[in-house]
Short mmCIF file of C-alpha atoms in Angstrom, two decimals:
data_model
loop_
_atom_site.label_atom_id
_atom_site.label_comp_id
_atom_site.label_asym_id
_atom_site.label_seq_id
_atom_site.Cartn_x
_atom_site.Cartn_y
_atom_site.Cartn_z
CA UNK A 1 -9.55 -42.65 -20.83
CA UNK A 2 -7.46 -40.49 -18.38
CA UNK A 3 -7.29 -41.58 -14.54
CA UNK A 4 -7.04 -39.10 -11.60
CA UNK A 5 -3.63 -40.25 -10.74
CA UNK A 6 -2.51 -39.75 -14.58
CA UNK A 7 -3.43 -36.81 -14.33
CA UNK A 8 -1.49 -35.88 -11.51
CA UNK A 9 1.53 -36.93 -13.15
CA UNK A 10 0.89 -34.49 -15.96
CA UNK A 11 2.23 -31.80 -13.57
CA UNK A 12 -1.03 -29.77 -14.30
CA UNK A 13 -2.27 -27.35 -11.25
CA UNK A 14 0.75 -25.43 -10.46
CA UNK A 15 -0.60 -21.94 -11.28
CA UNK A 16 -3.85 -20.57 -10.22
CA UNK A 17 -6.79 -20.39 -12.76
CA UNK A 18 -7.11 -18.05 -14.61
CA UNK A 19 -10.24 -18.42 -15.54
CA UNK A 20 -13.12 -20.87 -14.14
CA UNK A 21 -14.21 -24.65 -15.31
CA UNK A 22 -18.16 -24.49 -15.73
CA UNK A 23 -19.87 -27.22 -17.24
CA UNK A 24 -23.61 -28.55 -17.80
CA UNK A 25 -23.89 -32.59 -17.51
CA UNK A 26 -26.57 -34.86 -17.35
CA UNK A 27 -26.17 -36.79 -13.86
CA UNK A 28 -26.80 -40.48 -13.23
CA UNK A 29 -25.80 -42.82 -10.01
CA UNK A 30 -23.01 -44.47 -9.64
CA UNK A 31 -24.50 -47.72 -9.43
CA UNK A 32 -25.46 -46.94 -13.31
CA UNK A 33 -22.16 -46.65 -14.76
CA UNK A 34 -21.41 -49.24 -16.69
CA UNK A 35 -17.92 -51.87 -15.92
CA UNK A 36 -17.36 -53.07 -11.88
CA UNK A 37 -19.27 -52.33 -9.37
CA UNK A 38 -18.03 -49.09 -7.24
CA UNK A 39 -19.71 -49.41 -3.55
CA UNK A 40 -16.23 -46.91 -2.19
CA UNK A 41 -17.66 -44.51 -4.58
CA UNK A 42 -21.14 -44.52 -3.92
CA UNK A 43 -20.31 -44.28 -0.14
CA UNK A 44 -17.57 -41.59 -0.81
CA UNK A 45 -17.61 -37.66 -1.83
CA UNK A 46 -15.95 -37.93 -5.31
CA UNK A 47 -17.78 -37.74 -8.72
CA UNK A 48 -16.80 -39.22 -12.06
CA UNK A 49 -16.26 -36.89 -14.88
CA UNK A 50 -15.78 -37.27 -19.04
CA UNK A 51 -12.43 -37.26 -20.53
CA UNK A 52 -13.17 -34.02 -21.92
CA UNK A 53 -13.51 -32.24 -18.64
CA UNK A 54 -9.84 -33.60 -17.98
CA UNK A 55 -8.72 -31.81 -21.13
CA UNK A 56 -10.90 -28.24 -20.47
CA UNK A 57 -8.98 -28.66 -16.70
CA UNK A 58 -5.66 -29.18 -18.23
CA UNK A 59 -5.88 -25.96 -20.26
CA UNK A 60 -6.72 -24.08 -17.22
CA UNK A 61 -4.14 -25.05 -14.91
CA UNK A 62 -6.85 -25.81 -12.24
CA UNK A 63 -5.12 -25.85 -8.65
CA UNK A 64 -4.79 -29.30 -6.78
CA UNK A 65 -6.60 -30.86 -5.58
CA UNK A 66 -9.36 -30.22 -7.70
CA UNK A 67 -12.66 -29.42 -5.91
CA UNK A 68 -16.16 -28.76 -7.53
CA UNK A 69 -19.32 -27.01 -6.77
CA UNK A 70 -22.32 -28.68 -7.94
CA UNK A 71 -25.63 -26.83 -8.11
CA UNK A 72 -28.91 -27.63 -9.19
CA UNK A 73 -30.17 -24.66 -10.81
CA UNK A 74 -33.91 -25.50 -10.79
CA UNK A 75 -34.46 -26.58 -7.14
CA UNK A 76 -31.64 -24.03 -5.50
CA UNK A 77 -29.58 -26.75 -3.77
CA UNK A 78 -25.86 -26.88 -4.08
CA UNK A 79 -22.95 -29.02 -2.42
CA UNK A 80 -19.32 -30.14 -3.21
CA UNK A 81 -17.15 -33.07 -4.33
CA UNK A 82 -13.97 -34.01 -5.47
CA UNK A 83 -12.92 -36.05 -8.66
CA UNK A 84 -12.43 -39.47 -8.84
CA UNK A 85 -11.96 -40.23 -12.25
CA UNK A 86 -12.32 -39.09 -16.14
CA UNK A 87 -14.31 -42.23 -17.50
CA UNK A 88 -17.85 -41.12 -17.70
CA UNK A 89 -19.30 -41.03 -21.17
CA UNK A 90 -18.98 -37.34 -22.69
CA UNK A 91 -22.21 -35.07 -21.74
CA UNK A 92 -22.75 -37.17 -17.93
CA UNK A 93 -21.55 -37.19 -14.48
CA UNK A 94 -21.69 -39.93 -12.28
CA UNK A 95 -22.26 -39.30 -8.75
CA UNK A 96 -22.84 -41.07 -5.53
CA UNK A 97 -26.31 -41.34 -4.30
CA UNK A 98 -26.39 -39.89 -1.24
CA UNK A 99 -25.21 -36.57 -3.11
CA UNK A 100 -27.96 -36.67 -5.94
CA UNK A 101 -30.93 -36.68 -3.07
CA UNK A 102 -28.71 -33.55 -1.28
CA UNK A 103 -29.50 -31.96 -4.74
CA UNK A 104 -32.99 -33.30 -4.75
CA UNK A 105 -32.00 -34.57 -8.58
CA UNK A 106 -33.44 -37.20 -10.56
CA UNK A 107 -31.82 -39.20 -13.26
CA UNK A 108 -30.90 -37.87 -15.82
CA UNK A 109 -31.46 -34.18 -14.49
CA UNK A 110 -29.16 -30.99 -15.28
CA UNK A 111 -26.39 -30.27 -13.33
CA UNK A 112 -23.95 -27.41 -13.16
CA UNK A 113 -20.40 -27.96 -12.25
CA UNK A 114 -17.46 -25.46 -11.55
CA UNK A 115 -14.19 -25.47 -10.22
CA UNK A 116 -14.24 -24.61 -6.82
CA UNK A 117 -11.45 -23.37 -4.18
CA UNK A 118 -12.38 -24.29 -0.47
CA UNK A 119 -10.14 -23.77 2.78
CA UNK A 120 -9.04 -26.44 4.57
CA UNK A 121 -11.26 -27.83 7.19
CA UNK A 122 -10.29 -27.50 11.19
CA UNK A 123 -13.42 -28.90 12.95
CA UNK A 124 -16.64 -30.61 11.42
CA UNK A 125 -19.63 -31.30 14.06
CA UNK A 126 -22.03 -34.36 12.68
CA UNK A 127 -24.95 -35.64 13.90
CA UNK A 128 -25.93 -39.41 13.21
CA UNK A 129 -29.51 -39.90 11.66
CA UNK A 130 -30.29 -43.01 13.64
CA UNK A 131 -29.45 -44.27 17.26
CA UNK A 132 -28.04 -47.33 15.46
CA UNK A 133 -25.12 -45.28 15.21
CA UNK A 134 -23.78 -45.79 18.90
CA UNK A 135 -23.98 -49.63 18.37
CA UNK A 136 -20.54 -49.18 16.88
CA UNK A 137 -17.36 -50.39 19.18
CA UNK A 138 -15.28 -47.75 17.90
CA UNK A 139 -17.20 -44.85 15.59
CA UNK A 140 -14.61 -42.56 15.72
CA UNK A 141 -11.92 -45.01 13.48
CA UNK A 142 -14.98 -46.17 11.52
CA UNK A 143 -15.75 -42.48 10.71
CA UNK A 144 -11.50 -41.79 10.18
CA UNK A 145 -11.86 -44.76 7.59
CA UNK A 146 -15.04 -43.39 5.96
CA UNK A 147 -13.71 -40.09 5.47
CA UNK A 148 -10.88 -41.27 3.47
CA UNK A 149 -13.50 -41.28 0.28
CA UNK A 150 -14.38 -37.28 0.82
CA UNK A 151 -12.30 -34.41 -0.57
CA UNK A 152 -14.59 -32.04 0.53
CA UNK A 153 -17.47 -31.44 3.52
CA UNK A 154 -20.32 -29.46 2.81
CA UNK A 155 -22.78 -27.86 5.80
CA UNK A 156 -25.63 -29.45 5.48
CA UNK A 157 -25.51 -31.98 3.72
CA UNK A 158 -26.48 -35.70 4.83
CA UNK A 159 -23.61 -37.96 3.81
CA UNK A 160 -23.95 -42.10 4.08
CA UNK A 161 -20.97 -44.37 5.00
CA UNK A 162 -21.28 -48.06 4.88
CA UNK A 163 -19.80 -50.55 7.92
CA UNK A 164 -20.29 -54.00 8.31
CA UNK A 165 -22.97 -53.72 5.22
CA UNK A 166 -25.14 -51.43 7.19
CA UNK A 167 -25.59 -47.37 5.78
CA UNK A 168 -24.71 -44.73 8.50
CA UNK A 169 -26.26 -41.63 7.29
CA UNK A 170 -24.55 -38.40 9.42
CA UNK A 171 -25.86 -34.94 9.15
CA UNK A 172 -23.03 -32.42 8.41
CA UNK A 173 -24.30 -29.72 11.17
CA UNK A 174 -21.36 -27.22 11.23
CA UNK A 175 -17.65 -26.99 9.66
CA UNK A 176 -15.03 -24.71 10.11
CA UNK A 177 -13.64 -22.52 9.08
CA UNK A 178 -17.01 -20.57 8.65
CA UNK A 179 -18.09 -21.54 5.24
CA UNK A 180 -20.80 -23.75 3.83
CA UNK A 181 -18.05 -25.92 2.28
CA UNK A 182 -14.49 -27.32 3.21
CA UNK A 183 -11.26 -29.32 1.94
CA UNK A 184 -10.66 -32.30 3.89
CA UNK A 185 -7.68 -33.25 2.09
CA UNK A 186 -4.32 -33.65 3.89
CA UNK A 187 -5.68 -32.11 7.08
CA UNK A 188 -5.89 -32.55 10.91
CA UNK A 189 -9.69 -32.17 10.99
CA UNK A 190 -11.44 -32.08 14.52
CA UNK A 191 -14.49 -34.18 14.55
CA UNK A 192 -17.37 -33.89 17.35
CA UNK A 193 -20.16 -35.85 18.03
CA UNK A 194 -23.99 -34.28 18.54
CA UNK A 195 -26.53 -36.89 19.42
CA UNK A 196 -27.85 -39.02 17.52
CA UNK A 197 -31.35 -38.12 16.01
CA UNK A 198 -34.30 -40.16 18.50
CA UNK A 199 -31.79 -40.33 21.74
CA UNK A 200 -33.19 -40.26 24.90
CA UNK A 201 -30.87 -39.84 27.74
CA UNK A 202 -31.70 -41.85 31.31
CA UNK A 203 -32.33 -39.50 33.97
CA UNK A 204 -29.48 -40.65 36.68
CA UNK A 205 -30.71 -41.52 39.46
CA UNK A 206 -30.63 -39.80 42.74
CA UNK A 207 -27.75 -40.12 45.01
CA UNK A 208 -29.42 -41.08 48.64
CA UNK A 209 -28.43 -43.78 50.59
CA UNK A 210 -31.19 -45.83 49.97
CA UNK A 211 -29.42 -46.53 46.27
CA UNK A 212 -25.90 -46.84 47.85
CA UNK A 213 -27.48 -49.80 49.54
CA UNK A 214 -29.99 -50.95 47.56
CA UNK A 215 -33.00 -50.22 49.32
CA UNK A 216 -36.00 -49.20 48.06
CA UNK A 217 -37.40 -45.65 48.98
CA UNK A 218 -41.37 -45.56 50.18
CA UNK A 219 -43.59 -43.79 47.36
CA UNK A 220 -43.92 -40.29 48.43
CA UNK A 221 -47.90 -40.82 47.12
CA UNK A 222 -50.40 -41.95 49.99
CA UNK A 223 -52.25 -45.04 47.72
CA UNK A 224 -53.91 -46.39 51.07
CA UNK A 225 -52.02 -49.62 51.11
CA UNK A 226 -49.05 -50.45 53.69
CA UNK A 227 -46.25 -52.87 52.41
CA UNK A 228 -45.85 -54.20 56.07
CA UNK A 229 -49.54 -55.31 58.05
CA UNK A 230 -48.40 -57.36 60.76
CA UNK A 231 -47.76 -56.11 64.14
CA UNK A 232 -44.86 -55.75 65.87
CA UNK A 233 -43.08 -57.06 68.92
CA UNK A 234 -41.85 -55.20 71.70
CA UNK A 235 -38.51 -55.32 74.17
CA UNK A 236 -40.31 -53.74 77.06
CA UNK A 237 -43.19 -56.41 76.91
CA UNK A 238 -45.52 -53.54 76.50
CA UNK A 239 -48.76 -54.03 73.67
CA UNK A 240 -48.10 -52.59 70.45
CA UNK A 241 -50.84 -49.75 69.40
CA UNK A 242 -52.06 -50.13 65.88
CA UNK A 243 -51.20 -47.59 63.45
CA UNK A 244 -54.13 -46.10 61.04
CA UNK A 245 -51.95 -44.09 59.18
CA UNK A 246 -48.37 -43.15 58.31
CA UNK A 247 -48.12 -40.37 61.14
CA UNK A 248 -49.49 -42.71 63.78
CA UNK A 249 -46.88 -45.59 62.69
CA UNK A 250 -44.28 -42.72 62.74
CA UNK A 251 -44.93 -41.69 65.98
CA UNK A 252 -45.46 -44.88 67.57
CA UNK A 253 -41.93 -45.41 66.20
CA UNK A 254 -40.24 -42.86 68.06
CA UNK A 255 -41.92 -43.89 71.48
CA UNK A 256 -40.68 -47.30 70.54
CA UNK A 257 -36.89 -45.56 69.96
CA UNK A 258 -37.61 -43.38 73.62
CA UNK A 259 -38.75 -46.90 75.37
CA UNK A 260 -35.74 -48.63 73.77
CA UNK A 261 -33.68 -45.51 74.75
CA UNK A 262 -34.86 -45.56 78.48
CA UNK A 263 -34.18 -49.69 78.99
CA UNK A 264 -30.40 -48.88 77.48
CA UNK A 265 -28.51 -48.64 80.96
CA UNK A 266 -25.68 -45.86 81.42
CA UNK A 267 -22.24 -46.09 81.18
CA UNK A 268 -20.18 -48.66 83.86
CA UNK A 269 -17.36 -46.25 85.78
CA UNK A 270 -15.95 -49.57 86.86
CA UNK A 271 -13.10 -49.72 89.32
CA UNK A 272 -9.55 -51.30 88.55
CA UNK A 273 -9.74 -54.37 88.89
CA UNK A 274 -13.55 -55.08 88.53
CA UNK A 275 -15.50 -56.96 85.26
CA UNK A 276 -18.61 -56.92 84.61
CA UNK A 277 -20.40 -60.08 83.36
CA UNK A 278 -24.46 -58.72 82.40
CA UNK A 279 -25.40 -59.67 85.70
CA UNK A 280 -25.82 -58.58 89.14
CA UNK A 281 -22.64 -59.31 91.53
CA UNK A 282 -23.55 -60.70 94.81
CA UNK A 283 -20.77 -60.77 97.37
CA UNK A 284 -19.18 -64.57 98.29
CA UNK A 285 -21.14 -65.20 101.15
CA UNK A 286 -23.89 -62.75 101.34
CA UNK A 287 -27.77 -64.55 100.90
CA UNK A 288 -28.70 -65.07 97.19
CA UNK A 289 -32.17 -64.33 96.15
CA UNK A 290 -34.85 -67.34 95.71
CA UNK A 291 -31.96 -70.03 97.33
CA UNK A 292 -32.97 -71.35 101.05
CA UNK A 293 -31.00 -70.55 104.23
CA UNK A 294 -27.86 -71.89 105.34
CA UNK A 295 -29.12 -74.52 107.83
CA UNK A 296 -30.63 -76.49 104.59
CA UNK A 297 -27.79 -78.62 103.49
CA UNK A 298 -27.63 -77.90 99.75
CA UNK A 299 -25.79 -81.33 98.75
CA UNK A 300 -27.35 -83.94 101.48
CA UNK A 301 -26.58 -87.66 101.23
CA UNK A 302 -23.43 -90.28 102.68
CA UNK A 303 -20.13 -89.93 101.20
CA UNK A 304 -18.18 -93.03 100.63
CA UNK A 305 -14.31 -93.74 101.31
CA UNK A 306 -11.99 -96.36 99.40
CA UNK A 307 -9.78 -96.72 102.74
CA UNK A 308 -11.56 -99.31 105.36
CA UNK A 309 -12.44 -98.02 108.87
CA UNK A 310 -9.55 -98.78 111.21
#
């Protein structure tokens, strides 16, 4: 058995191929490989090949990192992975199982891989399947984190990530550049976020003043009934006309406004020297209205003295 990393260290991949890697396997999920339990795989974009495909690479001085296309002959679907590992039994391919329903593939179907040489990805746009999505604090390092399993992004396909033991799955809707497939690895990759598939945005609401101050606007819609029945009280004294409708209760409004306008008096050009109180200033001296004459003594009674007579 021959791990990715081993063969790294064979020094294989410096020269390009000459001549292409393209193989026919029987495919199976991850979760049906046989050992530990592999949830980073089956949430990831790598696939586990035979030791035999590790020695067919070797002779062909495949390029690193190597990247495959896999394509389902029978139902025309196509997408592409990395390699994790060289431990499947000869004849299968493990692969996650996200990636076997973007191939529409059953167990145990045909599956034709080839080496595979895809540019380096700039900018990916994704689109999350479920509004669930934005209940995430921070998507953007959970996605960074996720993406650490993928050597490669394909357009179109529907990948799944798992966080806090809850599958994501995120529609691949465009990469760059321009190709249906891209290398991820060991690049500064430009992620944006389409909305999620059921949003609904709010429509804002208006900016009046009524919502500065938190007052609620009349209905536009004449239903017949008035929020305030009572009648009203007047500064003038005056009776207060009943209003039938909105444009008599309008109108009856503004005369109120015009009486309330009329009692308001004008400006005071006071003199230096003068206040004025709210009142009317009678002269020292001068009769005062609804108080007797003079000749009526206003305080009458005996005063008393605390000296003695002499």
């Amino acid at each position: 058995q021959y791990g990715y990393d081993e063969f790294e260290q064979f020094g294989f991949g410096l020269q390009n191929p000459n001549r292409g890697f393209v193989e026919m396997y029987r495919c199976y999920p991850v979760v049906m490989m046989q050992g530990n339990e592999r949830q980073n795989v089956n949430f990831g974009g790598k696939i586990i090949l035979p030791p035999s495909a590790l020695a067919k690479l070797a002779s062909l001085n495949i390029v690193y990192p190597m990247l495959f296309e896999l394509r389902n002959n029978v139902k025309q679907s196509h997408s592409h992975a990395g390699v994790l590992e060289f431990i499947a039994e000869e004849g299968r391919v493990y692969l996650p199982f996200w990636m076997m329903q973007t191939l529409l593939l059953e167990e145990g179907d045909l599956i034709e891989i080839k080496n595979a040489s895809l540019p380096l990805g700039s900018y990916v746009k994704i689109q999350p399947q479920t509004v669930d999505f934005l209940d995430i604090s921070d998507p953007k390092a959970v996605l960074e984190n996720a993406l650490r399993n993928f050597s490669t992004l394909t357009q179109g396909d529907i990948i799944q990530i798992n966080y806090n033991n809850k599958i994501y799955e995120i529609l691949v809707l465009e990469v760059k550049p321009l190709n249906n497939g891209i290398s991820i690895v060991e690049t500064d990759l430009e992620v944006d976020f389409a909305p999620p598939v059921g949003y609904v945005e709010k429509p804002q609401p208006k900016n009046t003043m009524a919502n500065k101050i938190k007052i609620e606007e009349p209905s536009i819609e004449s239903t017949g009934w008035s929020a305030f029945r009572g009648s009203g009280q007047r500064l003038n004294g005056k009776a207060v006309k009943a209003a039938s409708s909105a444009s008599t209760s309008n109108s009856s409004a503004n005369s109120s406004i015009d009486d309330l306008n009329e009692n308001i008096p004008a400006p005071l050009n006071l003199p230096f020297g003068k206040l004025f109180f709210g009142y009317k200033v009678v002269p020292f001296g001068e009769k005062k209205q609804g108080i007797a004459d003079d000749s009526v003594p206003l305080f009458p009674g005996e005063g008393q003295t605390l000296r003695p007579p002499r």
